[in-house]
mmCIF file of C-alpha atoms in Angstrom:
data_model
loop_
_atom_site.group_PDB
_atom_site.id
_atom_site.type_symbol
_atom_site.label_atom_id
_atom_site.label_comp_id
_atom_site.label_asym_id
_atom_site.label_seq_id
_atom_site.Cartn_x
_atom_site.Cartn_y
_atom_site.Cartn_z
ATOM 1 C CA SER A 738 10.706 -15.503 -22.265
ATOM 2 C CA SER A 739 13.510 -13.572 -20.508
ATOM 3 C CA SER A 740 14.893 -13.347 -16.953
ATOM 4 C CA ASN A 741 14.868 -10.557 -14.434
ATOM 5 C CA LEU A 742 16.774 -9.929 -11.299
ATOM 6 C CA VAL A 743 14.616 -8.694 -8.570
ATOM 7 C CA ALA A 744 15.927 -6.809 -5.335
ATOM 8 C CA PRO A 745 13.710 -8.287 -2.463
ATOM 9 C CA ASN A 746 13.949 -4.871 -0.657
ATOM 10 C CA ALA A 747 15.318 -1.220 -1.213
ATOM 11 C CA THR A 748 18.360 -1.829 0.517
ATOM 12 C CA GLN A 749 19.337 -4.761 -1.782
ATOM 13 C CA VAL A 750 19.263 -2.922 -4.971
ATOM 14 C CA THR A 751 22.877 -2.113 -5.127
ATOM 15 C CA SER A 752 23.991 -5.750 -4.450
ATOM 16 C CA SER A 753 21.326 -7.046 -6.810
ATOM 17 C CA ALA A 754 22.561 -4.739 -9.513
ATOM 18 C CA ASN A 755 26.383 -5.763 -8.742
ATOM 19 C CA LEU A 756 25.025 -9.414 -9.791
ATOM 20 C CA LEU A 757 24.463 -8.203 -13.342
ATOM 21 C CA SER A 758 27.464 -6.577 -14.139
ATOM 22 C CA PRO A 759 31.112 -8.035 -14.084
ATOM 23 C CA ALA A 760 32.482 -5.090 -12.237
ATOM 24 C CA PRO A 761 30.755 -3.509 -9.432
ATOM 25 C CA VAL A 762 28.237 -0.667 -10.597
ATOM 26 C CA PRO A 763 29.237 2.929 -9.510
ATOM 27 C CA SER A 764 26.747 4.822 -7.639
ATOM 28 C CA THR A 765 26.638 7.214 -10.306
ATOM 29 C CA GLU A 766 25.636 4.648 -13.099
ATOM 30 C CA ARG A 767 21.990 4.105 -13.611
ATOM 31 C CA VAL A 768 20.846 0.392 -13.636
ATOM 32 C CA PHE A 769 17.185 -0.340 -13.676
ATOM 33 C CA ILE A 770 16.024 -3.651 -12.205
ATOM 34 C CA PRO A 771 12.542 -4.464 -10.742
ATOM 35 C CA ILE A 772 12.467 -3.598 -6.952
ATOM 36 C CA ALA A 773 9.990 -5.064 -4.501
ATOM 37 C CA THR A 774 9.419 -2.662 -1.587
ATOM 38 C CA ALA A 775 8.121 -3.325 1.534
ATOM 39 C CA LEU A 776 5.655 -0.610 3.093
ATOM 40 C CA LYS A 777 4.795 -0.681 6.637
ATOM 41 C CA ARG A 778 1.130 0.661 6.945
ATOM 42 C CA PRO A 779 0.342 2.829 9.820
ATOM 43 C CA SER A 780 -1.726 0.131 11.682
ATOM 44 C CA HIS A 781 1.617 -2.215 11.789
ATOM 45 C CA GLU A 782 -0.654 -4.954 10.992
ATOM 46 C CA CYS A 783 1.311 -6.170 7.967
ATOM 47 C CA ASN A 784 3.695 -5.354 5.269
ATOM 48 C CA ASP A 785 2.415 -4.593 1.997
ATOM 49 C CA ILE A 786 4.670 -5.255 -0.977
ATOM 50 C CA ASP A 787 4.638 -3.099 -4.153
ATOM 51 C CA VAL A 788 6.681 -4.305 -7.266
ATOM 52 C CA ILE A 789 8.435 -1.261 -9.127
ATOM 53 C CA GLY A 790 9.306 -2.291 -12.574
ATOM 54 C CA ASP A 791 7.786 -4.594 -15.292
ATOM 55 C CA VAL A 792 7.989 -8.484 -14.678
ATOM 56 C CA LYS A 793 5.163 -9.500 -17.016
ATOM 57 C CA GLY A 794 6.385 -12.859 -18.857
ATOM 58 C CA GLN A 795 9.691 -12.740 -17.018
ATOM 59 C CA HIS A 796 11.457 -15.753 -15.082
ATOM 60 C CA CYS A 797 12.262 -13.667 -11.872
ATOM 61 C CA TYR A 798 15.323 -14.412 -9.668
ATOM 62 C CA ILE A 799 14.984 -12.876 -6.075
ATOM 63 C CA VAL A 800 18.611 -12.945 -4.403
ATOM 64 C CA ASP A 801 18.701 -12.798 -0.727
ATOM 65 C CA THR A 802 21.665 -13.560 1.805
ATOM 66 C CA VAL A 803 19.176 -15.336 4.290
ATOM 67 C CA ILE A 804 15.751 -16.969 4.488
ATOM 68 C CA ASP A 805 14.396 -17.927 7.514
ATOM 69 C CA GLU A 806 10.795 -17.695 8.107
ATOM 70 C CA ALA A 807 10.490 -17.215 4.317
ATOM 71 C CA VAL A 808 7.627 -14.483 4.740
ATOM 72 C CA ASN A 809 9.534 -11.909 2.679
ATOM 73 C CA ALA A 810 10.485 -14.132 -0.060
ATOM 74 C CA THR A 811 7.023 -15.668 -0.504
ATOM 75 C CA THR A 812 5.250 -12.342 -0.545
ATOM 76 C CA VAL A 813 7.609 -10.899 -3.018
ATOM 77 C CA ALA A 814 7.141 -14.143 -4.995
ATOM 78 C CA LYS A 815 3.351 -13.737 -4.872
ATOM 79 C CA LYS A 816 3.456 -10.256 -6.115
ATOM 80 C CA LEU A 817 5.672 -11.139 -8.901
ATOM 81 C CA LYS A 818 3.384 -13.823 -9.934
ATOM 82 C CA GLN A 819 0.353 -11.558 -9.564
ATOM 83 C CA GLY A 820 2.108 -9.051 -11.760
ATOM 84 C CA GLY A 821 2.738 -11.554 -14.667
ATOM 85 C CA ALA A 822 6.027 -13.273 -13.730
ATOM 86 C CA ILE A 823 5.820 -16.753 -15.370
ATOM 87 C CA ARG A 824 8.278 -18.203 -12.818
ATOM 88 C CA VAL A 825 9.974 -17.223 -9.575
ATOM 89 C CA THR A 826 13.453 -18.539 -8.479
ATOM 90 C CA VAL A 827 14.804 -17.408 -5.025
ATOM 91 C CA VAL A 828 18.508 -17.672 -4.509
ATOM 92 C CA ALA A 829 19.853 -17.382 -0.796
ATOM 93 C CA THR A 830 23.130 -18.323 0.756
ATOM 94 C CA HIS A 831 21.943 -19.436 3.789
ATOM 95 C CA ALA A 832 18.473 -21.018 4.194
ATOM 96 C CA LEU A 833 17.540 -21.406 8.026
ATOM 97 C CA LEU A 834 13.722 -22.371 7.444
ATOM 98 C CA SER A 835 13.416 -22.244 11.108
ATOM 99 C CA SER A 836 9.751 -23.366 11.484
ATOM 100 C CA ALA A 837 7.293 -25.614 9.847
ATOM 101 C CA ALA A 838 5.438 -22.521 8.767
ATOM 102 C CA ALA A 839 8.366 -21.406 6.612
ATOM 103 C CA LEU A 840 8.220 -24.776 4.699
ATOM 104 C CA ASP A 841 4.443 -24.391 4.635
ATOM 105 C CA LEU A 842 5.002 -20.929 2.841
ATOM 106 C CA ILE A 843 7.614 -22.693 0.437
ATOM 107 C CA GLU A 844 4.918 -25.494 -0.598
ATOM 108 C CA GLN A 845 2.724 -22.735 -1.952
ATOM 109 C CA ALA A 846 2.678 -22.050 -5.760
ATOM 110 C CA TRP A 847 4.352 -18.620 -5.572
ATOM 111 C CA ILE A 848 7.903 -20.007 -5.383
ATOM 112 C CA ASP A 849 8.790 -22.545 -8.074
ATOM 113 C CA GLU A 850 12.564 -22.945 -7.248
ATOM 114 C CA LEU A 851 14.713 -22.365 -4.153
ATOM 115 C CA ILE A 852 18.467 -22.596 -4.614
ATOM 116 C CA VAL A 853 20.500 -22.423 -1.384
ATOM 117 C CA THR A 854 23.944 -23.534 -0.272
ATOM 118 C CA ASP A 855 24.819 -26.550 1.969
ATOM 119 C CA THR A 856 25.959 -24.198 4.835
ATOM 120 C CA ILE A 857 22.796 -25.408 6.855
ATOM 121 C CA GLU A 858 21.453 -28.796 6.664
ATOM 122 C CA GLN A 859 18.015 -29.097 5.060
ATOM 123 C CA ASP A 860 16.803 -32.539 6.358
ATOM 124 C CA GLU A 861 13.467 -31.335 7.463
ATOM 125 C CA ALA A 862 12.794 -29.544 4.056
ATOM 126 C CA LEU A 863 13.795 -32.663 2.038
ATOM 127 C CA LYS A 864 11.270 -34.810 4.032
ATOM 128 C CA ARG A 865 8.353 -32.835 2.612
ATOM 129 C CA PRO A 866 8.057 -33.752 -0.961
ATOM 130 C CA GLU A 867 6.659 -30.416 -2.537
ATOM 131 C CA VAL A 868 9.603 -28.624 -0.837
ATOM 132 C CA ALA A 869 12.001 -31.327 -1.932
ATOM 133 C CA LYS A 870 10.783 -30.785 -5.603
ATOM 134 C CA LYS A 871 11.544 -27.029 -5.244
ATOM 135 C CA LEU A 872 14.974 -27.115 -3.487
ATOM 136 C CA ARG A 873 18.480 -27.141 -5.071
ATOM 137 C CA ILE A 874 21.415 -27.281 -2.679
ATOM 138 C CA LEU A 875 24.548 -26.303 -4.086
ATOM 139 C CA SER A 876 27.796 -27.380 -2.179
ATOM 140 C CA VAL A 877 30.241 -24.640 -0.855
ATOM 141 C CA ALA A 878 33.004 -27.378 -0.495
ATOM 142 C CA PRO A 879 34.756 -26.511 -3.824
ATOM 143 C CA LEU A 880 34.953 -22.680 -2.599
ATOM 144 C CA LEU A 881 36.267 -23.726 0.684
ATOM 145 C CA ALA A 882 38.667 -26.232 -0.782
ATOM 146 C CA GLU A 883 39.861 -23.479 -3.062
ATOM 147 C CA ALA A 884 40.483 -21.042 -0.153
ATOM 148 C CA VAL A 885 42.332 -23.525 1.828
ATOM 149 C CA GLN A 886 44.537 -24.293 -1.142
ATOM 150 C CA ARG A 887 45.488 -20.538 -1.833
ATOM 151 C CA LEU A 888 45.979 -20.060 1.787
ATOM 152 C CA HIS A 889 48.727 -22.806 1.782
ATOM 153 C CA SER A 890 50.248 -21.734 -1.423
ATOM 154 C CA ASP A 891 50.208 -17.867 -0.493
ATOM 155 C CA ASN A 892 47.937 -17.195 -3.212
ATOM 156 C CA CYS A 893 45.526 -13.921 -2.870
ATOM 157 C CA LEU A 894 41.948 -14.736 -1.570
ATOM 158 C CA SER A 895 40.421 -11.680 -3.061
ATOM 159 C CA THR A 896 40.524 -13.084 -6.570
ATOM 160 C CA LEU A 897 38.596 -15.883 -5.351
ATOM 161 C CA PHE A 898 35.476 -13.688 -5.493
ATOM 162 C CA ASP A 899 36.085 -11.787 -8.749
ATOM 163 C CA ARG A 900 33.969 -12.763 -11.499
#
């Protein structure tokens, strides 16, 4: 099977596409990645998600900045699995997971793996075995240490974020 990067919503298409390329993707260049779009229904009862692009037989990665209630990530993961994705990994810089309901959603079968940084402690999530099995926490300490070292040696910080 192969992998696919999925933009969790239309506003994240450009940043998701930039993850696929060593250099930022110019707005004139066409990059095709699956997109999950949230459509607000007139009744305002709920959002419905449509997936644009083929995900059948794919390992899909949903990349987002913050996961709080996990509703969007779980809904997109569910649609991807229903569209034939064999595995869904959610990657987020910050995982607030601010409620028991968020952890309940992650326990469901739609998300196979949740990769987050240690910018927010995950003690409550780790107490739940089904969530702990899916959770992978990456340390930001090496990044911060390198930034401090560069500041003290008058080196440029911007190259720290180059590929």
